Coordinates of C-alpha atoms in Angstrom, one line a residue:
M201 CA 81.2 96.9 129.5
K202 CA 78.2 96.2 131.7
L203 CA 77.0 98.7 134.4
F204 CA 77.6 96.5 137.4
E205 CA 81.1 95.5 136.1
V206 CA 82.0 99.3 136.0
F207 CA 80.6 99.6 139.5
K208 CA 82.6 96.7 140.9
E209 CA 85.8 98.1 139.3
A210 CA 85.1 101.5 140.7
V211 CA 84.6 100.1 144.2
K212 CA 87.8 98.0 143.9
E213 CA 89.8 101.1 143.0
L214 CA 88.4 103.2 145.8
S215 CA 88.9 100.4 148.3
K216 CA 92.6 100.0 147.3
A217 CA 93.0 103.8 147.9
G218 CA 91.6 103.5 151.4
I219 CA 88.4 105.4 150.8
T220 CA 86.1 105.0 153.8
K221 CA 82.9 104.4 151.9
P222 CA 83.9 103.0 148.5
K223 CA 80.5 101.6 147.5
T224 CA 78.6 104.8 148.4
D225 CA 81.1 107.0 146.5
A226 CA 81.0 104.7 143.5
E227 CA 77.2 104.8 143.5
I228 CA 77.2 108.6 143.7
I229 CA 79.7 109.1 140.9
I230 CA 78.2 106.5 138.5
S231 CA 74.6 107.7 139.1
H232 CA 75.7 111.3 138.5
V233 CA 77.5 110.5 135.2
L234 CA 74.8 108.2 133.9
R235 CA 71.9 110.4 135.3
I236 CA 70.3 107.4 136.9
S237 CA 69.4 106.6 140.5
R238 CA 71.7 104.7 142.8
V239 CA 69.2 101.9 142.9
D240 CA 69.3 101.6 139.1
I241 CA 72.9 100.5 139.4
Y242 CA 71.6 97.2 140.9
L243 CA 68.3 97.0 138.9
N244 CA 69.9 97.6 135.5
R245 CA 73.2 95.8 136.2
N246 CA 73.5 94.4 132.7
Q247 CA 73.0 97.7 130.9
D248 CA 75.8 98.5 128.5
I249 CA 77.9 101.5 129.3
S250 CA 79.6 103.6 126.6
F251 CA 83.4 104.0 126.5
E252 CA 83.0 107.8 127.0
D253 CA 80.9 107.3 130.1
I254 CA 83.3 104.8 131.5
K255 CA 86.2 107.2 130.8
T256 CA 84.4 110.0 132.7
I257 CA 83.5 107.7 135.6
M258 CA 87.0 106.4 136.1
K259 CA 88.5 109.9 135.8
M260 CA 86.2 110.9 138.7
I261 CA 87.2 107.8 140.6
E262 CA 90.9 108.8 140.2
S263 CA 90.1 112.2 141.6
R264 CA 88.3 110.7 144.6
K265 CA 91.2 108.4 145.2
K266 CA 93.3 111.5 145.8
L267 CA 90.8 112.5 148.5
T268 CA 89.0 115.2 146.5
P269 CA 85.7 115.6 148.3
I270 CA 82.9 113.9 146.4
E271 CA 80.9 117.2 146.3
Y272 CA 83.7 118.9 144.4
I273 CA 83.8 116.0 141.9
I274 CA 80.1 116.0 141.1
G275 CA 79.7 119.8 141.5
Y276 CA 76.7 120.1 143.8
K277 CA 75.3 119.4 147.3
Y278 CA 71.8 119.4 148.6
F279 CA 70.9 121.7 151.5
W280 CA 67.4 122.1 152.9
G281 CA 66.1 120.2 149.9
L282 CA 67.7 122.7 147.5
K283 CA 70.4 121.8 145.0
F284 CA 73.4 124.1 145.4
K285 CA 76.4 124.3 143.1
V286 CA 79.7 123.8 144.8
R287 CA 83.3 124.0 143.6
E288 CA 86.8 124.0 144.9
G289 CA 87.7 127.1 146.8
V290 CA 84.3 127.3 148.6
L291 CA 83.2 125.5 151.8
I292 CA 81.1 122.5 151.2
P293 CA 77.6 122.8 152.8
R294 CA 77.0 120.7 155.9
F295 CA 73.8 119.1 157.0
D296 CA 74.4 120.4 160.5
T297 CA 74.1 124.0 159.3
E298 CA 70.4 123.3 158.6
S299 CA 69.9 123.7 162.4
L300 CA 70.5 127.5 161.9
I301 CA 67.7 127.6 159.4
E302 CA 65.4 125.8 161.9
M303 CA 66.3 128.3 164.6
A304 CA 65.6 131.3 162.3
K305 CA 62.2 129.9 161.5
K306 CA 61.4 129.5 165.2
I307 CA 62.5 132.9 166.4
C308 CA 62.0 135.2 163.4
K309 CA 58.7 136.5 162.2
N310 CA 59.0 138.0 158.7
P311 CA 62.3 139.8 159.2
K312 CA 62.5 142.8 156.9
Y313 CA 66.3 142.7 156.5
I314 CA 68.7 139.8 156.8
L315 CA 72.5 139.7 156.7
D316 CA 74.3 136.4 156.0
I317 CA 78.0 136.9 156.8
G318 CA 80.5 134.6 155.1
T319 CA 77.8 133.3 152.8
G320 CA 80.1 130.9 150.8
S321 CA 77.9 129.1 148.2
G322 CA 74.9 131.1 149.6
I323 CA 73.2 128.2 151.4
I324 CA 71.9 130.2 154.4
G325 CA 70.9 133.4 152.7
I326 CA 69.3 131.8 149.7
T327 CA 67.4 129.3 151.9
L328 CA 66.2 132.1 154.1
K329 CA 65.0 134.0 151.1
K330 CA 62.9 131.0 150.1
I331 CA 61.5 130.8 153.6
F332 CA 61.0 134.6 154.0
P333 CA 60.2 135.7 150.5
N334 CA 59.4 139.3 151.5
S335 CA 62.7 139.8 153.3
Y336 CA 65.7 141.7 151.7
V337 CA 68.7 139.4 152.1
V338 CA 72.3 140.7 151.9
M339 CA 74.9 138.0 151.5
S340 CA 78.6 138.9 152.0
D341 CA 81.9 137.1 151.7
I342 CA 85.6 138.1 151.4
S343 CA 86.2 135.4 148.6
D344 CA 85.6 136.3 145.0
T345 CA 85.2 132.6 144.2
A346 CA 82.5 132.3 146.8
I347 CA 80.7 135.5 145.6
D348 CA 80.6 134.3 142.0
L349 CA 79.3 130.9 143.1
C350 CA 76.7 132.5 145.3
K351 CA 75.4 134.6 142.4
E352 CA 75.1 131.5 140.3
N353 CA 73.1 129.7 143.0
I354 CA 70.8 132.7 143.4
V355 CA 69.9 132.6 139.7
N356 CA 69.5 128.8 139.7
I357 CA 67.5 128.5 142.8
L358 CA 65.6 131.8 143.2
G359 CA 65.3 132.5 139.5
N360 CA 66.1 136.2 139.8
T361 CA 68.0 138.7 142.0
D362 CA 65.0 140.6 143.3
G363 CA 65.3 141.2 147.1
V364 CA 68.9 140.0 147.4
D365 CA 72.3 141.5 147.3
V366 CA 75.7 139.9 147.2
I367 CA 78.8 142.0 148.2
K368 CA 82.4 141.5 148.9
S369 CA 83.1 142.4 152.6
D370 CA 85.2 141.3 155.5
I371 CA 82.6 141.0 158.2
F372 CA 81.0 144.4 158.3
D373 CA 83.6 146.4 156.4
N374 CA 81.5 147.2 153.3
I375 CA 78.0 146.6 154.5
W376 CA 77.1 150.3 154.8
E377 CA 77.6 150.7 151.1
C378 CA 74.6 148.5 150.3
I379 CA 72.1 149.4 153.1
G380 CA 70.5 152.8 152.9
W381 CA 67.7 151.6 155.1
G382 CA 69.4 151.2 158.4
K383 CA 69.8 148.0 160.3
F384 CA 69.2 144.2 160.1
D385 CA 66.5 142.3 162.0
L386 CA 68.6 139.1 161.6
I387 CA 72.3 138.6 161.3
I388 CA 73.3 135.0 160.7
S389 CA 76.6 133.3 160.1
N390 CA 78.5 130.1 159.9
P391 CA 81.9 131.6 160.4
P392 CA 85.3 129.8 160.3
Y393 CA 85.5 128.4 163.8
I394 CA 88.1 125.6 163.7
S395 CA 90.9 126.1 166.3
L396 CA 94.6 125.6 165.5
K397 CA 94.7 122.3 167.4
D398 CA 91.6 121.0 165.7
Y399 CA 92.6 122.1 162.3
D400 CA 95.9 120.2 162.6
N401 CA 93.8 117.1 163.4
L402 CA 91.3 117.4 160.6
P403 CA 91.1 114.6 158.0
E404 CA 93.1 115.4 154.9
E405 CA 90.0 115.4 152.8
V406 CA 88.5 118.2 154.8
K407 CA 91.8 120.2 154.4
K408 CA 91.0 120.2 150.6
E409 CA 88.5 122.9 151.5
P410 CA 89.7 126.5 151.8
I411 CA 91.4 127.2 155.1
S412 CA 89.9 130.7 155.1
A413 CA 86.5 129.1 155.5
L414 CA 87.5 126.7 158.3
Y415 CA 90.3 128.2 160.5
G416 CA 89.1 130.7 163.1
G417 CA 92.3 131.5 164.9
V418 CA 94.2 129.8 167.7
L419 CA 91.1 129.3 169.8
G420 CA 88.6 129.3 166.9
I421 CA 86.9 132.5 168.1
D422 CA 88.5 135.3 166.0
F423 CA 85.5 135.8 163.8
Y424 CA 83.0 135.9 166.7
V425 CA 85.1 138.7 168.2
K426 CA 84.9 140.6 165.0
I427 CA 81.2 140.2 164.7
A428 CA 80.5 141.1 168.3
D429 CA 82.7 144.2 168.0
K430 CA 80.4 146.0 165.6
A431 CA 77.2 143.9 165.7
N432 CA 75.2 146.5 167.6
E433 CA 75.8 149.1 164.9
F434 CA 74.0 146.9 162.4
L435 CA 71.3 145.2 164.5
T436 CA 67.8 146.5 165.1
K437 CA 66.4 146.7 168.6
E438 CA 65.2 143.2 169.4
G439 CA 67.2 142.0 166.4
K440 CA 68.7 138.5 166.5
I441 CA 72.2 137.1 165.7
I442 CA 72.4 133.4 164.9
L443 CA 75.9 131.9 164.9
E444 CA 77.0 128.3 164.2
V445 CA 79.6 127.0 166.7
G446 CA 81.6 123.8 166.9
D447 CA 80.7 122.5 170.4
E448 CA 79.4 123.4 173.9
I449 CA 82.7 124.9 175.0
Q450 CA 82.9 127.2 172.0
A451 CA 79.2 128.2 172.6
K452 CA 80.2 129.3 176.2
R453 CA 83.1 131.3 174.8
V454 CA 80.9 133.0 172.2
K455 CA 78.3 134.0 174.8
K456 CA 81.2 135.5 176.9
I457 CA 82.4 137.5 173.9
F458 CA 79.0 139.0 173.3
Y459 CA 78.4 139.5 177.0
L460 CA 81.5 141.7 177.1
K461 CA 79.9 143.8 174.4
N462 CA 76.8 144.3 176.5
F463 CA 74.6 141.7 175.0
R464 CA 72.6 139.8 177.8
N465 CA 70.2 137.4 176.2
F466 CA 71.3 134.2 174.7
I467 CA 69.9 130.9 173.4
T468 CA 72.0 127.8 172.9
F469 CA 70.6 125.3 170.4
R470 CA 71.5 121.8 169.2
D471 CA 71.5 120.0 165.8
I472 CA 69.6 116.9 164.9
N473 CA 72.2 114.8 166.6
Q474 CA 71.7 116.7 169.8
K475 CA 75.2 118.3 169.6
V476 CA 75.5 121.9 170.5
R477 CA 75.5 123.7 167.2
G478 CA 74.8 127.3 167.7
V479 CA 74.1 130.4 169.7
V480 CA 71.4 133.0 169.4
V481 CA 72.2 136.5 170.6
I482 CA 69.1 138.7 171.2
N483 CA 69.4 142.5 171.2
Y484 CA 66.9 143.4 174.1

């Protein structure tokens, strides 16, 4: 069977299943299996495809028809130009979260110690370690699946575990066990922040991701409250906290939460689409 015939069949199957971008998804799956570029699908349309490759491609297509996220199917997602492994049970990295990295670059000058709360696949902590190679980065998560995946990404992307630590912790619960040096210059997190109402309205595909990484309580603010409650114990004087939020209303709520814990200096920032994406809390 020829390459373009396989492509057309894949697009047909995805279209019948109501997939929003059947051509794009077919291109991603086929290029992944055959280890070619998406452009090669059109340039080498008459290339013969083996039965085994066709079988693999169509198995992935069947999985996609069931609304399994494409990232879970191919097993990776790029973030900040780095290739991160992803798998079911761990939140899929979003491009919007890169705005937290941009903000960290702007407001931090060689932070000595960094804490990434709810690290998931490790995208924030690992990327910051690449940007600030002299920093010691602690990455924490409550999920064993996330911790194992994060460790894999550390080895694959950083090459070694020097200057990083990955621990199982619910927010700050076990942080003292790994820091004998004191406090953090930067605490950063993309916590679960989807409210009950918004979670109910999420696309079914998004609901394939772990609810523990998405749902942030009735108003979506439960984890901000937990972070604010003990943040001062773990933050250096003039230290910064960078938090992802869902929108401008949530940003205002987050600032109110930290204000009630005696923090007074805040920066609200936007993502590349000019949507409010995060809040910086500064410990002056």
